[in-house]
Amino acid sequence: MRTTARLGAATISASLALTAVAGSAAVAQDVEGTIDVHGSSTVYPISTSVSEKFQELNDGFGYTVGFEGTGDGFNQYFCPNVSDVSDASRPMRDSEAEICAENGVTWTELKVAYDGMAVLTSNENPLECVNFFDLYAIFGAESNDIRSYEDATAFAAELGSSTDLGKGPIQNTAPGPESGTFDSFAEIVLEGIAEERGVEGDAMRDPVPPAWTGAANDQVIIAGISQARNPSVYTFVGLAYAEEAGDTVKVLAVDSGDGDCVLPNAETVSAGEYPISRPLFIYPGLDNLEDNAVTVPWVDFYLSDEGIASVAETGYVDLPAEELQATRDQWEAAKAGDESAVNARTWTEPTE
């Protein structure tokens, strides 16, 4: 786990100079203090960019942003009341909300962006498109005993695919169970097929070596693909990391079953055309707003026009105007102590 830390003074100034910023009521300047953010490696670039901008306005502001994974962010930092904000690439689970409640941690869920999970392979792989059956054959629960891409191709064919997934032993570097990307991929791509086939329990293959080396760091995952000796190797990461990798890897188009192969980009994700898309969130803790007075101005800035511009600047997809306004309204209600915004979700109820 790596963090970016730039520490300033330990306290916040009693009198803040407020400057109007389009898209939010006001953004504080002359802020002194630190904010501690942990969680999703996918949301990490956005929150880091926002923090860097906020520090440029406030010399006394410092921050730590970690990328341990959504699950670890909730379970090791946020719900035990260690961090101020949790980044998440999936909604908080009910079991995580229960841990928060046990520790007296209250929160509000703020949707800040959309992401498309990109399926990557080696540049040497001739394949251009995969479908959900292919991905299930590689990453699904029924592939636990499949050790070669020849066998994965045969299993995918049984499911209805005609894709040749290549040759050699399956050795992928991909997100692990601590990652929200892992959970989102399972929910969007694998669970429907698993349910139709009567598979009980987790829809995802057991992420254990050598078939699956789990990593929380997306750059490690991309290196595992770009440096693989066998071109038949596959993984999935957030769109921004795929775009950052450039031509060191190949981004595959994805067919969800309708015969259309769609590449992930800002346009296809925003239009709902790319089939592996998801919302991204931040979860500010509400019970410690007075104890750490940096949190409110930092989130204010995050949701301002200048702050939220970091979404597109880091390679993710902006919320539609009405959804961004709903997020801003929820934050204003949460700050005001409106009970409707406390422990309140802005997305569909998550599944366990």
Tab-separated table of C-alpha atoms in Angstrom:
chain	number	residue	atom	x	y	z
A	1	MET	CA	0.000	0.000	0.000
A	2	ARG	CA	1.296	3.411	-0.927
A	3	THR	CA	0.005	6.775	0.179
A	4	THR	CA	0.610	10.315	-0.905
A	5	ALA	CA	1.095	12.512	2.141
A	6	ARG	CA	1.685	16.230	2.348
A	7	LEU	CA	1.210	17.330	5.880
A	8	GLY	CA	0.496	20.860	7.004
A	9	ALA	CA	-0.514	22.399	10.316
A	10	ALA	CA	-2.536	20.253	12.673
A	11	THR	CA	-5.370	22.671	13.242
A	12	ILE	CA	-7.740	24.665	11.139
A	13	SER	CA	-7.901	28.416	11.252
A	14	ALA	CA	-10.813	29.786	13.255
A	15	SER	CA	-11.669	32.336	10.602
A	16	LEU	CA	-11.842	31.129	7.009
A	17	ALA	CA	-11.780	33.351	3.965
A	18	LEU	CA	-14.532	32.157	1.646
A	19	THR	CA	-14.371	32.553	-2.091
A	20	ALA	CA	-17.257	31.752	-4.412
A	21	VAL	CA	-16.699	28.899	-6.840
A	22	ALA	CA	-19.137	27.981	-9.595
A	23	GLY	CA	-21.063	24.804	-8.839
A	24	SER	CA	-20.865	25.011	-5.051
A	25	ALA	CA	-21.912	27.500	-2.435
A	26	ALA	CA	-18.409	28.441	-1.319
A	27	VAL	CA	-14.943	26.995	-1.011
A	28	ALA	CA	-12.799	27.717	2.013
A	29	GLN	CA	-9.326	29.160	1.688
A	30	ASP	CA	-6.665	29.606	4.368
A	31	VAL	CA	-7.539	26.075	5.539
A	32	GLU	CA	-5.019	24.521	7.894
A	33	GLY	CA	-5.111	20.848	8.778
A	34	THR	CA	-5.025	17.405	7.214
A	35	ILE	CA	-7.463	14.926	5.745
A	36	ASP	CA	-7.069	11.146	5.743
A	37	VAL	CA	-8.637	9.309	2.784
A	38	HIS	CA	-8.405	5.565	2.090
A	39	GLY	CA	-10.032	2.964	-0.124
A	40	SER	CA	-10.482	2.428	-3.840
A	41	SER	CA	-7.447	2.434	-6.101
A	42	THR	CA	-9.822	3.415	-8.900
A	43	VAL	CA	-11.011	6.589	-7.151
A	44	TYR	CA	-7.475	7.309	-5.888
A	45	PRO	CA	-6.429	9.432	-8.908
A	46	ILE	CA	-9.524	11.641	-8.603
A	47	SER	CA	-9.175	12.229	-4.867
A	48	THR	CA	-5.446	12.853	-5.227
A	49	SER	CA	-6.008	15.409	-7.995
A	50	VAL	CA	-8.668	17.176	-5.923
A	51	SER	CA	-6.335	17.246	-2.916
A	52	GLU	CA	-3.467	18.656	-4.958
A	53	LYS	CA	-5.674	21.453	-6.270
A	54	PHE	CA	-6.998	22.198	-2.793
A	55	GLN	CA	-3.462	22.361	-1.437
A	56	GLU	CA	-2.571	24.925	-4.094
A	57	LEU	CA	-5.278	27.150	-2.609
A	58	ASN	CA	-4.368	26.357	1.003
A	59	ASP	CA	-0.701	26.205	1.972
A	60	GLY	CA	-1.545	24.852	5.424
A	61	PHE	CA	-3.548	21.910	4.094
A	62	GLY	CA	-2.120	18.386	3.986
A	63	TYR	CA	-3.530	15.069	2.890
A	64	THR	CA	-3.074	11.322	2.765
A	65	VAL	CA	-4.785	9.333	0.020
A	66	GLY	CA	-4.365	5.562	0.051
A	67	PHE	CA	-5.336	2.918	-2.505
A	68	GLU	CA	-5.750	-0.230	-0.436
A	69	GLY	CA	-8.994	-1.233	-2.168
A	70	THR	CA	-12.630	-0.436	-1.458
A	71	GLY	CA	-13.157	-3.302	0.981
A	72	ASP	CA	-10.014	-2.575	2.982
A	73	GLY	CA	-10.864	1.128	2.945
A	74	PHE	CA	-14.187	0.443	4.650
A	75	ASN	CA	-13.119	-2.401	6.928
A	76	GLN	CA	-9.655	-1.269	8.027
A	77	TYR	CA	-9.939	2.504	8.004
A	78	PHE	CA	-13.339	4.130	7.640
A	79	CYS	CA	-15.718	1.975	9.672
A	80	PRO	CA	-13.178	1.561	12.537
A	81	ASN	CA	-13.158	5.403	12.609
A	82	VAL	CA	-9.561	5.785	11.481
A	83	SER	CA	-10.021	7.756	8.234
A	84	ASP	CA	-12.103	10.844	7.440
A	85	VAL	CA	-13.322	9.780	3.991
A	86	SER	CA	-13.560	6.473	2.140
A	87	ASP	CA	-13.124	6.186	-1.624
A	88	ALA	CA	-15.232	3.405	-3.170
A	89	SER	CA	-15.697	1.851	-6.587
A	90	ARG	CA	-18.842	0.080	-5.429
A	91	PRO	CA	-21.587	0.930	-2.924
A	92	MET	CA	-20.967	0.176	0.742
A	93	ARG	CA	-22.191	-3.294	1.670
A	94	ASP	CA	-24.788	-3.814	4.374
A	95	SER	CA	-22.221	-5.771	6.390
A	96	GLU	CA	-19.837	-2.811	6.211
A	97	ALA	CA	-22.589	-0.406	7.223
A	98	GLU	CA	-23.168	-2.592	10.273
A	99	ILE	CA	-19.495	-2.279	11.265
A	100	CYS	CA	-19.735	1.488	10.885
A	101	ALA	CA	-22.842	1.534	13.080
A	102	GLU	CA	-21.134	-0.566	15.753
A	103	ASN	CA	-18.336	2.011	15.905
A	104	GLY	CA	-20.635	5.040	15.833
A	105	VAL	CA	-19.479	6.078	12.350
A	106	THR	CA	-22.110	7.884	10.284
A	107	TRP	CA	-21.697	8.688	6.611
A	108	THR	CA	-23.324	9.844	3.422
A	109	GLU	CA	-22.792	8.267	0.015
A	110	LEU	CA	-21.760	10.755	-2.681
A	111	LYS	CA	-21.603	9.571	-6.271
A	112	VAL	CA	-18.852	11.500	-8.079
A	113	ALA	CA	-18.156	9.783	-11.430
A	114	TYR	CA	-18.614	6.824	-13.729
A	115	ASP	CA	-15.980	4.321	-14.778
A	116	GLY	CA	-15.709	1.611	-17.397
A	117	MET	CA	-13.766	-1.468	-16.389
A	118	ALA	CA	-11.398	-2.172	-19.261
A	119	VAL	CA	-10.488	-5.749	-20.185
A	120	LEU	CA	-6.801	-5.897	-21.072
A	121	THR	CA	-4.543	-8.385	-22.804
A	122	SER	CA	-1.063	-8.473	-24.320
A	123	ASN	CA	-0.324	-6.487	-27.453
A	124	GLU	CA	0.792	-9.775	-29.002
A	125	ASN	CA	-2.645	-11.341	-28.579
A	126	PRO	CA	-4.535	-11.279	-31.934
A	127	LEU	CA	-7.909	-11.197	-30.149
A	128	GLU	CA	-9.904	-7.959	-30.451
A	129	CYS	CA	-13.161	-8.701	-28.607
A	130	VAL	CA	-14.368	-10.939	-25.785
A	131	ASN	CA	-17.858	-11.698	-24.534
A	132	PHE	CA	-19.241	-12.388	-21.068
A	133	PHE	CA	-19.030	-16.169	-21.652
A	134	ASP	CA	-15.296	-15.839	-22.372
A	135	LEU	CA	-14.753	-13.832	-19.221
A	136	TYR	CA	-16.789	-16.314	-17.191
A	137	ALA	CA	-14.659	-19.160	-18.524
A	138	ILE	CA	-11.518	-17.369	-17.323
A	139	PHE	CA	-12.680	-15.613	-14.157
A	140	GLY	CA	-15.935	-17.324	-13.133
A	141	ALA	CA	-16.472	-19.717	-10.241
A	142	GLU	CA	-16.783	-22.759	-12.524
A	143	SER	CA	-13.294	-22.122	-13.874
A	144	ASN	CA	-11.576	-22.999	-10.580
A	145	ASP	CA	-10.331	-26.285	-12.063
A	146	ILE	CA	-9.490	-24.841	-15.477
A	147	ARG	CA	-5.745	-24.389	-15.775
A	148	SER	CA	-5.217	-23.703	-19.506
A	149	TYR	CA	-6.618	-21.330	-22.089
A	150	GLU	CA	-7.380	-24.309	-24.342
A	151	ASP	CA	-9.707	-25.630	-21.628
A	152	ALA	CA	-11.144	-22.151	-21.063
A	153	THR	CA	-11.913	-21.923	-24.791
A	154	ALA	CA	-13.662	-25.299	-24.644
A	155	PHE	CA	-15.741	-24.244	-21.620
A	156	ALA	CA	-16.658	-20.918	-23.242
A	157	ALA	CA	-17.791	-22.874	-26.311
A	158	GLU	CA	-20.103	-24.948	-24.103
A	159	LEU	CA	-21.597	-21.676	-22.866
A	160	GLY	CA	-22.168	-20.409	-26.422
A	161	SER	CA	-18.964	-18.601	-27.419
A	162	SER	CA	-16.839	-19.109	-30.518
A	163	THR	CA	-13.804	-17.153	-29.231
A	164	ASP	CA	-10.325	-18.685	-29.294
A	165	LEU	CA	-8.813	-17.550	-25.984
A	166	GLY	CA	-5.321	-18.781	-26.841
A	167	LYS	CA	-2.920	-21.363	-25.495
A	168	GLY	CA	-0.879	-22.106	-22.431
A	169	PRO	CA	-1.435	-22.070	-18.676
A	170	ILE	CA	-3.772	-19.480	-17.169
A	171	GLN	CA	-1.603	-16.981	-15.274
A	172	ASN	CA	-3.364	-13.665	-14.817
A	173	THR	CA	-2.554	-10.715	-12.591
A	174	ALA	CA	-5.871	-9.149	-11.605
A	175	PRO	CA	-7.656	-7.308	-8.754
A	176	GLY	CA	-8.062	-9.248	-5.517
A	177	PRO	CA	-11.050	-9.554	-3.146
A	178	GLU	CA	-10.106	-6.348	-1.288
A	179	SER	CA	-10.831	-4.406	-4.473
A	180	GLY	CA	-14.142	-2.828	-5.419
A	181	THR	CA	-13.184	-3.548	-9.031
A	182	PHE	CA	-13.187	-7.266	-8.167
A	183	ASP	CA	-16.698	-6.978	-6.693
A	184	SER	CA	-18.077	-4.847	-9.523
A	185	PHE	CA	-16.689	-7.160	-12.203
A	186	ALA	CA	-18.295	-10.149	-10.507
A	187	GLU	CA	-21.653	-8.391	-10.181
A	188	ILE	CA	-21.821	-7.014	-13.728
A	189	VAL	CA	-20.161	-9.764	-15.770
A	190	LEU	CA	-20.326	-13.044	-13.862
A	191	GLU	CA	-23.259	-13.213	-11.461
A	192	GLY	CA	-25.977	-13.398	-14.111
A	193	ILE	CA	-24.335	-16.361	-15.825
A	194	ALA	CA	-23.641	-18.084	-12.505
A	195	GLU	CA	-27.263	-17.693	-11.392
A	196	GLU	CA	-28.592	-19.040	-14.692
A	197	ARG	CA	-26.355	-22.083	-14.270
A	198	GLY	CA	-27.425	-22.646	-10.676
A	199	VAL	CA	-24.013	-21.880	-9.192
A	200	GLU	CA	-24.226	-21.168	-5.480
A	201	GLY	CA	-21.870	-18.935	-3.542
A	202	ASP	CA	-19.359	-16.546	-5.069
A	203	ALA	CA	-19.546	-16.002	-8.825
A	204	MET	CA	-15.810	-15.311	-9.086
A	205	ARG	CA	-13.032	-17.836	-9.457
A	206	ASP	CA	-10.904	-18.311	-6.341
A	207	PRO	CA	-8.208	-15.645	-6.867
A	208	VAL	CA	-5.171	-17.719	-5.954
A	209	PRO	CA	-1.853	-18.267	-7.769
A	210	PRO	CA	-0.747	-19.460	-10.206
A	211	ALA	CA	-3.956	-18.954	-12.193
A	212	TRP	CA	-4.706	-15.625	-10.521
A	213	THR	CA	-2.230	-13.359	-8.764
A	214	GLY	CA	-4.272	-10.762	-6.888
A	215	ALA	CA	-3.026	-7.181	-6.625
A	216	ALA	CA	-4.513	-3.973	-5.213
A	217	ASN	CA	-2.175	-1.766	-7.240
A	218	ASP	CA	-3.498	-1.290	-10.784
A	219	GLN	CA	-0.030	-0.457	-12.104
A	220	VAL	CA	1.205	-3.826	-10.842
A	221	ILE	CA	-1.723	-5.461	-12.621
A	222	ILE	CA	-0.903	-3.713	-15.901
A	223	ALA	CA	2.768	-4.633	-15.575
A	224	GLY	CA	1.716	-8.259	-15.150
A	225	ILE	CA	-0.034	-8.073	-18.531
A	226	SER	CA	2.524	-6.005	-20.447
A	227	GLN	CA	5.444	-8.159	-19.255
A	228	ALA	CA	3.769	-11.543	-19.651
A	229	ARG	CA	5.643	-14.062	-21.789
A	230	ASN	CA	2.420	-15.690	-22.924
A	231	PRO	CA	0.252	-13.301	-24.987
A	232	SER	CA	-2.845	-15.197	-23.844
A	233	VAL	CA	-3.283	-13.286	-20.611
A	234	TYR	CA	-6.241	-11.217	-19.404
A	235	THR	CA	-7.186	-8.788	-16.676
A	236	PHE	CA	-9.552	-5.913	-15.875
A	237	VAL	CA	-8.837	-2.436	-14.469
A	238	GLY	CA	-10.429	0.994	-14.230
A	239	LEU	CA	-10.579	2.982	-17.446
A	240	ALA	CA	-8.124	5.667	-16.318
A	241	TYR	CA	-5.398	3.093	-15.641
A	242	ALA	CA	-5.977	1.475	-19.024
A	243	GLU	CA	-5.658	4.825	-20.780
A	244	GLU	CA	-2.556	5.668	-18.766
A	245	ALA	CA	-0.962	2.385	-19.864
A	246	GLY	CA	-1.236	3.511	-23.487
A	247	ASP	CA	0.144	1.119	-26.059
A	248	THR	CA	1.900	-1.111	-23.506
A	249	VAL	CA	-1.264	-3.240	-23.382
A	250	LYS	CA	-4.237	-3.969	-25.651
A	251	VAL	CA	-7.727	-2.904	-24.584
A	252	LEU	CA	-10.317	-5.417	-25.750
A	253	ALA	CA	-13.817	-4.597	-26.914
A	254	VAL	CA	-16.574	-6.358	-24.952
A	255	ASP	CA	-19.793	-7.985	-26.161
A	256	SER	CA	-22.399	-8.426	-23.424
A	257	GLY	CA	-24.418	-10.839	-25.548
A	258	ASP	CA	-26.065	-8.707	-28.208
A	259	GLY	CA	-23.320	-9.194	-30.783
A	260	ASP	CA	-21.926	-5.658	-30.500
A	261	CYS	CA	-18.245	-5.329	-29.567
A	262	VAL	CA	-17.810	-2.032	-27.699
A	263	LEU	CA	-14.539	-0.431	-26.604
A	264	PRO	CA	-14.484	1.488	-23.318
A	265	ASN	CA	-14.048	5.241	-23.539
A	266	ALA	CA	-15.677	8.336	-22.116
A	267	GLU	CA	-18.311	8.413	-24.861
A	268	THR	CA	-19.385	4.761	-24.662
A	269	VAL	CA	-19.424	4.736	-20.852
A	270	SER	CA	-21.392	7.984	-20.645
A	271	ALA	CA	-23.912	6.752	-23.223
A	272	GLY	CA	-24.389	3.452	-21.397
A	273	GLU	CA	-23.120	1.529	-24.428
A	274	TYR	CA	-20.095	-0.081	-22.788
A	275	PRO	CA	-21.424	-3.068	-20.819
A	276	ILE	CA	-18.941	-3.062	-17.904
A	277	SER	CA	-19.583	0.364	-16.391
A	278	ARG	CA	-20.111	1.423	-12.769
A	279	PRO	CA	-20.479	4.490	-10.529
A	280	LEU	CA	-17.694	5.762	-8.248
A	281	PHE	CA	-18.231	7.224	-4.768
A	282	ILE	CA	-16.734	9.044	-1.827
A	283	TYR	CA	-18.071	8.506	1.705
A	284	PRO	CA	-17.373	11.404	4.086
A	285	GLY	CA	-17.669	10.546	7.767
A	286	LEU	CA	-20.289	12.793	9.374
A	287	ASP	CA	-19.714	12.145	13.066
A	288	ASN	CA	-16.270	13.799	13.067
A	289	LEU	CA	-17.007	16.924	11.024
A	290	GLU	CA	-16.467	19.159	14.055
A	291	ASP	CA	-13.366	17.280	15.207
A	292	ASN	CA	-11.731	17.627	11.793
A	293	ALA	CA	-12.965	20.864	10.302
A	294	VAL	CA	-10.947	20.223	7.126
A	295	THR	CA	-13.453	17.636	5.895
A	296	VAL	CA	-16.265	20.050	5.019
A	297	PRO	CA	-14.210	22.495	2.933
A	298	TRP	CA	-12.395	19.607	1.239
A	299	VAL	CA	-15.655	17.918	0.173
A	300	ASP	CA	-17.084	21.328	-0.787
A	301	PHE	CA	-14.136	21.781	-3.100
A	302	TYR	CA	-14.380	18.195	-4.409
A	303	LEU	CA	-17.946	18.882	-5.576
A	304	SER	CA	-17.228	22.353	-6.954
A	305	ASP	CA	-16.754	22.818	-10.690
A	306	GLU	CA	-12.982	23.100	-10.240
A	307	GLY	CA	-12.776	20.031	-8.054
A	308	ILE	CA	-15.114	17.786	-10.020
A	309	ALA	CA	-13.166	18.646	-13.184
A	310	SER	CA	-10.592	16.171	-11.830
A	311	VAL	CA	-12.936	13.363	-12.908
A	312	ALA	CA	-12.384	13.967	-16.624
A	313	GLU	CA	-8.811	15.157	-16.087
A	314	THR	CA	-7.866	11.788	-14.580
A	315	GLY	CA	-9.575	9.759	-17.309
A	316	TYR	CA	-12.984	9.005	-15.819
A	317	VAL	CA	-16.498	9.968	-16.926
A	318	ASP	CA	-18.439	12.961	-15.611
A	319	LEU	CA	-21.839	12.564	-14.015
A	320	PRO	CA	-24.786	13.968	-15.964
A	321	ALA	CA	-25.712	17.426	-14.671
A	322	GLU	CA	-28.806	16.226	-12.828
A	323	GLU	CA	-26.899	13.461	-11.046
A	324	LEU	CA	-24.114	15.837	-10.013
A	325	GLN	CA	-26.726	18.240	-8.643
A	326	ALA	CA	-28.314	15.385	-6.679
A	327	THR	CA	-24.902	14.606	-5.158
A	328	ARG	CA	-24.386	18.258	-4.238
A	329	ASP	CA	-27.863	18.469	-2.720
A	330	GLN	CA	-27.232	15.367	-0.617
A	331	TRP	CA	-23.966	16.811	0.697
A	332	GLU	CA	-25.634	20.098	1.610
A	333	ALA	CA	-28.343	18.175	3.467
A	334	ALA	CA	-25.765	16.030	5.264
A	335	LYS	CA	-23.793	19.086	6.399
A	336	ALA	CA	-26.994	20.629	7.709
A	337	GLY	CA	-27.724	17.525	9.801
A	338	ASP	CA	-30.741	16.467	7.752
A	339	GLU	CA	-31.474	12.910	8.898
A	340	SER	CA	-32.525	11.923	5.373
A	341	ALA	CA	-28.901	12.329	4.250
A	342	VAL	CA	-27.287	10.456	7.171
A	343	ASN	CA	-26.266	6.874	6.290
A	344	ALA	CA	-28.066	7.537	3.011
A	345	ARG	CA	-27.321	5.920	-0.309
A	346	THR	CA	-27.497	7.526	-3.733
A	347	TRP	CA	-27.280	4.257	-5.642
A	348	THR	CA	-29.211	0.990	-5.740
A	349	GLU	CA	-28.991	-1.258	-2.708
A	350	PRO	CA	-25.801	-3.314	-2.928
A	351	THR	CA	-25.799	-7.081	-2.820
A	352	GLU	CA	-23.835	-9.146	-0.391
